[in-house]
PDB file of C-alpha atoms in Angstrom:
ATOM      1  CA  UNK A   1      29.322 -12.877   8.039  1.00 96.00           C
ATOM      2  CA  UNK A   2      30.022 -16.534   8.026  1.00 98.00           C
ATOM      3  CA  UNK A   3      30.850 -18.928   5.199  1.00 98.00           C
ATOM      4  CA  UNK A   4      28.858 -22.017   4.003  1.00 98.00           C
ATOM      5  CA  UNK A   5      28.227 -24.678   1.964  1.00 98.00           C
ATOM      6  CA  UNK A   6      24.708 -27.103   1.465  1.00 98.00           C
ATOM      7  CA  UNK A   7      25.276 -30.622   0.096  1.00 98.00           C
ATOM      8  CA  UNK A   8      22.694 -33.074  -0.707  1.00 98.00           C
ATOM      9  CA  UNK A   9      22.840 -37.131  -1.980  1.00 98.00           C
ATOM     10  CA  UNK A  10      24.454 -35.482  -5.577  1.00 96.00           C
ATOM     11  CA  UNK A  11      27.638 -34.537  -3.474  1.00 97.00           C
ATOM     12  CA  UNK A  12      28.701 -37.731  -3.184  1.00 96.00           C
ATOM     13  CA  UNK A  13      31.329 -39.049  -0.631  1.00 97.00           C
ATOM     14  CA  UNK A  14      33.075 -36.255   1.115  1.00 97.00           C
ATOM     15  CA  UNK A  15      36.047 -36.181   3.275  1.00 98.00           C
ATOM     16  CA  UNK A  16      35.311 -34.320   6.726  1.00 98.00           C
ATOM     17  CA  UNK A  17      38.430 -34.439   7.375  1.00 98.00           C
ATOM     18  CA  UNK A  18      39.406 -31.820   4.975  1.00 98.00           C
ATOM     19  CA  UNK A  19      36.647 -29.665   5.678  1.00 98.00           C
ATOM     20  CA  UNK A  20      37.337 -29.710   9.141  1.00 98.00           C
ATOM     21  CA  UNK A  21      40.526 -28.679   8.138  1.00 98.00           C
ATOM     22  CA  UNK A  22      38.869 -25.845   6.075  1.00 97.00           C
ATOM     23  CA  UNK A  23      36.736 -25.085   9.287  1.00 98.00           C
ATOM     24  CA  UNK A  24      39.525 -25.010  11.432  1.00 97.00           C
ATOM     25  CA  UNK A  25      41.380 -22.310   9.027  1.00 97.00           C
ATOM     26  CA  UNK A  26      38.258 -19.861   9.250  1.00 96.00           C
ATOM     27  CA  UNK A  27      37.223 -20.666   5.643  1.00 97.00           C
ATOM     28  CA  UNK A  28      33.867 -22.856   6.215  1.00 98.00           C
ATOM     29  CA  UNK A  29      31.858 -22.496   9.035  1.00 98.00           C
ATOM     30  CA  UNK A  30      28.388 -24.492   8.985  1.00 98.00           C
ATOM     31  CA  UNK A  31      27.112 -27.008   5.916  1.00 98.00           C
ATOM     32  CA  UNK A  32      23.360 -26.966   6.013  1.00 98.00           C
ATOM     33  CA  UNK A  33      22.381 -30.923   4.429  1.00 98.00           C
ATOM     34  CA  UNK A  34      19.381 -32.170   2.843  1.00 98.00           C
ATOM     35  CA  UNK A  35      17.395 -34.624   5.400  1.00 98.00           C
ATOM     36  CA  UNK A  36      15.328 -35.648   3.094  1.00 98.00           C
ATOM     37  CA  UNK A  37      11.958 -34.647   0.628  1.00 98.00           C
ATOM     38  CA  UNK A  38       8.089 -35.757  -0.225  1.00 97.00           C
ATOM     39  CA  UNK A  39       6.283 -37.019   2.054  1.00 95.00           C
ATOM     40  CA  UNK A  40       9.166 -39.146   4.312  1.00 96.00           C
ATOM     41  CA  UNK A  41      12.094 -40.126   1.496  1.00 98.00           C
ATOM     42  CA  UNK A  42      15.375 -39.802   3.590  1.00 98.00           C
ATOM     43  CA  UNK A  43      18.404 -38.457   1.543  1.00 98.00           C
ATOM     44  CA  UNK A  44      20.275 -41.683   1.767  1.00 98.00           C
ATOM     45  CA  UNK A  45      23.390 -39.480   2.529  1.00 98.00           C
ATOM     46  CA  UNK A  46      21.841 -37.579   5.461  1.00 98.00           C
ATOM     47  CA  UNK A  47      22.585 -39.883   8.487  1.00 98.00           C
ATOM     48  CA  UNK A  48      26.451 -39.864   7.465  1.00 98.00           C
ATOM     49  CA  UNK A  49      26.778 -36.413   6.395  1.00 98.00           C
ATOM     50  CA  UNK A  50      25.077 -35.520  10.083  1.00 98.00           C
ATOM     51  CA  UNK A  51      27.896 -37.682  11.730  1.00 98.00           C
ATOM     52  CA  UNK A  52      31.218 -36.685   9.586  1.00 98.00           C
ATOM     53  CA  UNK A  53      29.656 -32.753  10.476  1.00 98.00           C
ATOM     54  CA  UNK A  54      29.747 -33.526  14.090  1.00 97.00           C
ATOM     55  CA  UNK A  55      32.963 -35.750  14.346  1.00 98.00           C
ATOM     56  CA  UNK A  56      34.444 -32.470  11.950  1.00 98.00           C
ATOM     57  CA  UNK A  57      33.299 -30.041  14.623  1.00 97.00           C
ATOM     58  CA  UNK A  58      31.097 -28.845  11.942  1.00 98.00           C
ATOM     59  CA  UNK A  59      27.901 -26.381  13.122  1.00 97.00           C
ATOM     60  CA  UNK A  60      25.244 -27.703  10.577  1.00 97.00           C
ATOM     61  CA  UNK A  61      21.493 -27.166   9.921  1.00 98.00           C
ATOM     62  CA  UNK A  62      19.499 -29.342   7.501  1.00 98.00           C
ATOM     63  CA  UNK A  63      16.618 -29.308   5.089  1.00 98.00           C
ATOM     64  CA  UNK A  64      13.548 -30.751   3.096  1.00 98.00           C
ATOM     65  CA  UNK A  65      12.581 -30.287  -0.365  1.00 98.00           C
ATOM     66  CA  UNK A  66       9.080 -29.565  -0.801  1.00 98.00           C
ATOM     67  CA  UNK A  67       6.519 -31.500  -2.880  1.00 97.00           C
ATOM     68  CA  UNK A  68       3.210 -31.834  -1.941  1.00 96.00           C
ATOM     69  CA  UNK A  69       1.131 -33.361  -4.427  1.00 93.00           C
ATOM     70  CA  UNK A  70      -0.539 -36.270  -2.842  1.00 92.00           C
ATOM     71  CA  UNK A  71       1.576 -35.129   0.630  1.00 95.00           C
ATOM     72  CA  UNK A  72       0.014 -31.988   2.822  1.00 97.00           C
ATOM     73  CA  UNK A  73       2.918 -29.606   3.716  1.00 98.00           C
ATOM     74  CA  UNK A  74       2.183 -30.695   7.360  1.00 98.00           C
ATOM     75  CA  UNK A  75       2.824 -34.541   6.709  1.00 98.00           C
ATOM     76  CA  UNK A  76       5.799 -33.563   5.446  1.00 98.00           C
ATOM     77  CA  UNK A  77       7.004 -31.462   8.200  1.00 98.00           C
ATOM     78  CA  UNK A  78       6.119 -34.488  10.474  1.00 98.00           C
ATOM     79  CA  UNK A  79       8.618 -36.602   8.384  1.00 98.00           C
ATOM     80  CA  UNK A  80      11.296 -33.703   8.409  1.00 98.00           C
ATOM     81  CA  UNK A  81      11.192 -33.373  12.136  1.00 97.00           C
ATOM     82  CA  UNK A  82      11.156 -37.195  12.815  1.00 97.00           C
ATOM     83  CA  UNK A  83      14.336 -37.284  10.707  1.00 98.00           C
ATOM     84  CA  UNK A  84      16.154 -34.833  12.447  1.00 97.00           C
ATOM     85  CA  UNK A  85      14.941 -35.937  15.992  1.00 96.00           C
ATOM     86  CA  UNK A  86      17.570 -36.200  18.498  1.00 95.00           C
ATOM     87  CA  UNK A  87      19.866 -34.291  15.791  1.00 97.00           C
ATOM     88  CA  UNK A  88      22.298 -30.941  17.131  1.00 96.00           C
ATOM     89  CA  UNK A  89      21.571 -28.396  14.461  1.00 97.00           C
ATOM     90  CA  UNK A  90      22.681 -25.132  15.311  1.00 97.00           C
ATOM     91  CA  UNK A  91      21.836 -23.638  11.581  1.00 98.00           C
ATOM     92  CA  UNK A  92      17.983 -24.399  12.237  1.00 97.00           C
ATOM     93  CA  UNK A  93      15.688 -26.549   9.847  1.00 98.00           C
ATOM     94  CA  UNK A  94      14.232 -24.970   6.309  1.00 98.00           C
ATOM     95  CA  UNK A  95      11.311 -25.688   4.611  1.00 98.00           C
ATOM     96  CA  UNK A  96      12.553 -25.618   0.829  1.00 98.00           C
ATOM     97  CA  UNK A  97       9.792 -24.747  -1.829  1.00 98.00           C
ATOM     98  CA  UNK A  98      10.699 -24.763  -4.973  1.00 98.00           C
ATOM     99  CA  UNK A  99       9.639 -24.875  -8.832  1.00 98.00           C
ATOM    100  CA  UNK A 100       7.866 -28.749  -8.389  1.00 97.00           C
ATOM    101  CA  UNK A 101       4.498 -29.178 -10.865  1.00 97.00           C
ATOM    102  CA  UNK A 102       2.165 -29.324  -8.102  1.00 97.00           C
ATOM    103  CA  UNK A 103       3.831 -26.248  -6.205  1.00 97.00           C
ATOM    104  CA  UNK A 104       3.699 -24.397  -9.304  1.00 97.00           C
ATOM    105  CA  UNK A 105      -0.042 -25.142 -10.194  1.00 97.00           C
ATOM    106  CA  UNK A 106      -1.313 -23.213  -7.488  1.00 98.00           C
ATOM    107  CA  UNK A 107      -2.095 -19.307  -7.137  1.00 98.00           C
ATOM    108  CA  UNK A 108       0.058 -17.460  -4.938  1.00 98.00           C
ATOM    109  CA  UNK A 109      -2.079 -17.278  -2.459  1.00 98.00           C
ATOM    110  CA  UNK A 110      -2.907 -20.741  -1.914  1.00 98.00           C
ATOM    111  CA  UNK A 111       0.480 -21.383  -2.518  1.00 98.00           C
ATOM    112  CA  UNK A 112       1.364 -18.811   0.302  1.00 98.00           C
ATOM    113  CA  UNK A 113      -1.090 -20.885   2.331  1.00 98.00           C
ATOM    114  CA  UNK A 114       0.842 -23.971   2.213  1.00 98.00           C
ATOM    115  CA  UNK A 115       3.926 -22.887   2.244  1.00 98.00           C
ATOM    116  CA  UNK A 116       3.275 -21.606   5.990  1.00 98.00           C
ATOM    117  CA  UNK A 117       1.074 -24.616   6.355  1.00 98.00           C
ATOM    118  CA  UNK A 118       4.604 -26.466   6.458  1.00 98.00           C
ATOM    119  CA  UNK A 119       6.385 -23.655   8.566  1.00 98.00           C
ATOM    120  CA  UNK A 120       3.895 -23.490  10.925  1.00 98.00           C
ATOM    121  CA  UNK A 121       3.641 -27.314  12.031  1.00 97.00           C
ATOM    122  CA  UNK A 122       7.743 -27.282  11.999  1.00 97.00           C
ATOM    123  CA  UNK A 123       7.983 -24.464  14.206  1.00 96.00           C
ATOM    124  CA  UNK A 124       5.554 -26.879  16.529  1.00 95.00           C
ATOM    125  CA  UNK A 125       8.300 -29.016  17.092  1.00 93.00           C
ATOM    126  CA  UNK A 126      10.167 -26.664  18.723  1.00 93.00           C
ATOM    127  CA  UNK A 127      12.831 -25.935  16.037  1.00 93.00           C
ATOM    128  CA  UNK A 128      14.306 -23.382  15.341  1.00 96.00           C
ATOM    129  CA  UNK A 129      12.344 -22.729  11.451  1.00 97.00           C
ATOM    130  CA  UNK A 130      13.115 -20.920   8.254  1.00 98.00           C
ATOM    131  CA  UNK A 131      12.006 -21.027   4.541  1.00 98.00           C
ATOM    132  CA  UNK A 132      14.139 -21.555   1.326  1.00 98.00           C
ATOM    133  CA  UNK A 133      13.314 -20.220  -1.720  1.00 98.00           C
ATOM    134  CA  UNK A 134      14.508 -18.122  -4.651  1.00 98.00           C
ATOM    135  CA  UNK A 135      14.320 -14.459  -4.740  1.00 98.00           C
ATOM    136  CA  UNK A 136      11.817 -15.318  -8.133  1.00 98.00           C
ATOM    137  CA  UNK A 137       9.635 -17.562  -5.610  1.00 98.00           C
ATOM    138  CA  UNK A 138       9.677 -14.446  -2.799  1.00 98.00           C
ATOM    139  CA  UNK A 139       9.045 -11.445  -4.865  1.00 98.00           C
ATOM    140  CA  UNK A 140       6.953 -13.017  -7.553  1.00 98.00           C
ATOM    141  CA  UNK A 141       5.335 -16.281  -6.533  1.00 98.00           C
ATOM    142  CA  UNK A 142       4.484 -15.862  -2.765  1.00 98.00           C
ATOM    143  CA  UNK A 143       2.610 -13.037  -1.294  1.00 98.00           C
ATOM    144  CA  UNK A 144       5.888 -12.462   0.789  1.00 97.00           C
ATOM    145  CA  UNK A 145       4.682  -9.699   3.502  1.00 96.00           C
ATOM    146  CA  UNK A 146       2.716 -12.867   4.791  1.00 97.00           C
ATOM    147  CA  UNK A 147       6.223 -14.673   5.282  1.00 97.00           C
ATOM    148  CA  UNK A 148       7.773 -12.310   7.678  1.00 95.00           C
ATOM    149  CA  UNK A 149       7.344 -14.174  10.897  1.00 95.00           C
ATOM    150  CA  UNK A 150       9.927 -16.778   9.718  1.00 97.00           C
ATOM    151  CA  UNK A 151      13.642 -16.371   8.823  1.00 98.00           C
ATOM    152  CA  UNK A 152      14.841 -16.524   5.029  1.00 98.00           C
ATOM    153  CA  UNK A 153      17.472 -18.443   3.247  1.00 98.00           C
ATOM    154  CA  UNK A 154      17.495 -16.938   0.290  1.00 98.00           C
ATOM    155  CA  UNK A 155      18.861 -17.862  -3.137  1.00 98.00           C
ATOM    156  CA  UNK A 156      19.956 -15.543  -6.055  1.00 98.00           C
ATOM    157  CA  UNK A 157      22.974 -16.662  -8.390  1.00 98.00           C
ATOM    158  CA  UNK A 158      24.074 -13.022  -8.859  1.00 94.00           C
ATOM    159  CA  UNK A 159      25.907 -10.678  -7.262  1.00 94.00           C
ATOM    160  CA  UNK A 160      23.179  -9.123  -5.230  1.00 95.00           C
ATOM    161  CA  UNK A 161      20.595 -10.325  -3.489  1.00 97.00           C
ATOM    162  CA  UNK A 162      17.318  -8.096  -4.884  1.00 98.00           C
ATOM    163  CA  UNK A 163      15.019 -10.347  -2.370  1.00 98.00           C
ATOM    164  CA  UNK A 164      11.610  -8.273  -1.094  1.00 97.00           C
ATOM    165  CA  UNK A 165      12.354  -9.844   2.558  1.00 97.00           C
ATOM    166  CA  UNK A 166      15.271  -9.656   4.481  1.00 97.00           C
ATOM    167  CA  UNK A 167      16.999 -12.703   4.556  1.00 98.00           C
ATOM    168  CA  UNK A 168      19.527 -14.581   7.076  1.00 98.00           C
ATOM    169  CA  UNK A 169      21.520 -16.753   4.656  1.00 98.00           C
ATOM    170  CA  UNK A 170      21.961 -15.819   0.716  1.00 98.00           C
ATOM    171  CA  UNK A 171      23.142 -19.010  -1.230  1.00 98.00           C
ATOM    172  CA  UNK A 172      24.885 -17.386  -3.977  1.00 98.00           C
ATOM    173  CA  UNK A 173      26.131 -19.835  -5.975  1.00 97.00           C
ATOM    174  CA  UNK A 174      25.634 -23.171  -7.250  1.00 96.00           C
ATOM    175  CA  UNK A 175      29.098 -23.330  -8.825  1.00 96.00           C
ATOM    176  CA  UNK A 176      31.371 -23.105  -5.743  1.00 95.00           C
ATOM    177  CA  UNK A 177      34.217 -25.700  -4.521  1.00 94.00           C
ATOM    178  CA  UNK A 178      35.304 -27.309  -1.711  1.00 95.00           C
ATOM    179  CA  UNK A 179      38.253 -28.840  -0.898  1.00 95.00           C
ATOM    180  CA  UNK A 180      36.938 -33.043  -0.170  1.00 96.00           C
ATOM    181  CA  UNK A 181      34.210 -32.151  -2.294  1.00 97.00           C
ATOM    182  CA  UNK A 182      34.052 -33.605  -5.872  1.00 95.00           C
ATOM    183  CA  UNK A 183      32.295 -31.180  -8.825  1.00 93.00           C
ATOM    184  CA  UNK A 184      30.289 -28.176  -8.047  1.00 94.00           C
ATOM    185  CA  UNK A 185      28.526 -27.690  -4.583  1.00 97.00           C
ATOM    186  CA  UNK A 186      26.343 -24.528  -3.066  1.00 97.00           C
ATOM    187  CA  UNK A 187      28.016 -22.052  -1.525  1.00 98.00           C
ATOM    188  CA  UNK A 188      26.052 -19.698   1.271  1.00 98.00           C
ATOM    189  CA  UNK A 189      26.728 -16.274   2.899  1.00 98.00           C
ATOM    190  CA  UNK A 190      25.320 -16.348   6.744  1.00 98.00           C
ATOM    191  CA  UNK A 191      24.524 -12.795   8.088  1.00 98.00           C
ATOM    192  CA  UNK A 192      23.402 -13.698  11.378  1.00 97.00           C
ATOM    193  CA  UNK A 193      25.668 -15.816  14.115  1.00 96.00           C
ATOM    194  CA  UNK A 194      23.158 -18.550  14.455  1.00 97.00           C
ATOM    195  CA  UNK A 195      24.906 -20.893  16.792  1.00 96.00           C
ATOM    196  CA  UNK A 196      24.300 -17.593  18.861  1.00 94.00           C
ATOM    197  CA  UNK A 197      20.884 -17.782  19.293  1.00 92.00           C
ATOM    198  CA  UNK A 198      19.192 -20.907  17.580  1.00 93.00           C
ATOM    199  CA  UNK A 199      16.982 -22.245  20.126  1.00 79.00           C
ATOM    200  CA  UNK A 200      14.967 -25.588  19.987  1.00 74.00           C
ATOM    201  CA  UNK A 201      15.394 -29.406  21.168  1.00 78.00           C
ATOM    202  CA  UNK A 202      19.519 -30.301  20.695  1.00 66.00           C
ATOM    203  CA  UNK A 203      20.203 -26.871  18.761  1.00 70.00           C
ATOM    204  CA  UNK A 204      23.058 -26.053  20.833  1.00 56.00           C
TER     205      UNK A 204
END
């Protein structure tokens, strides 16, 4: 099992050089960040988060926050995948769907529909591809058996994970710490090594 955190814009400045300290010491080993969400916004922390990870020795992955509305889940993959072109990410790229209006005004199968709408034209660019969602979204809002091509980071503040799918990564809390960090941050449990086997343009 490896350790991990994910950290957006609402992390704020962080010192890499204490969590490559922390990496160094066995406690953190991969911080997945948020490229960006919609239909092409860039997290405006992205670009340096991507370089203190790699000057930190840091294995990393990234993601995009799902909202549709007036964007297809396609248009937005093409934005996620032009913002991590050229990128190393050895974690893989997730599609994040979450509780949004326009997510949540659709049936589950049409939301089903979309939500591999997105998958599928990531996994076109050659990345290595994977959903996030809550266990509530899985079991109850998605018709999940549909989902089982793709790999699942999966959260659940608890402590189990009571997710219908089997997942790769369980982010358990939002309420963890990390040392260069300020405030609360996600924490993550990885059960799979995926600098091991995450294949793709630059994932290694």
């Amino acid at each position: 099992m490896k350790h991990g955190i994910d950290i957006s814009k609402w992390q704020g400045a962080v010192d890499w050089d204490k969590l490559a300290a922390q990496h160094k010491a066995g406690q953190l080993d991969f911080v997945i960040m948020r490229a960006g969400l919609g239909g092409g916004t860039i997290d405006p922390r992205f670009e340096g988060y991507y370089a203190g990870a790699r000057a930190a020795g840091i294995p990393c992955g990234a993601y995009w926050y799902a909202y549709w509305g007036p964007y297809t889940p396609a248009q937005e993959a093409a934005s996620f995948l032009r913002a991590v072109a050229g990128k190393r990410l050895e974690y893989g790229i997730w599609y994040d769907v979450e509780y949004e209006p326009d997510i949540l005004a659709l049936g589950k199968k049409e939301r089903t529909d979309r939500v591999l709408e997105g998958l599928h034209a990531l996994a076109a660019g050659g990345r290595y591809v994977g959903l996030y969602a809550s266990t509530d979204m899985v079991n109850n809002r998605l018709e999940y058996g549909r989902l089982r091509g793709y790999d699942l980071w999966c959260a659940q503040y608890a402590s189990r994970n009571t997710c219908k799918l089997p997942y790769g990564i369980w982010q358990y809390t939002s309420s963890g710490s990390a040392e260069g960090i300020a405030g609360r941050v996600d924490c993550d449990r990885a059960y799979k090594d995926y600098p091991a086997f995450v294949t793709g343009p630059l994932a290694g």
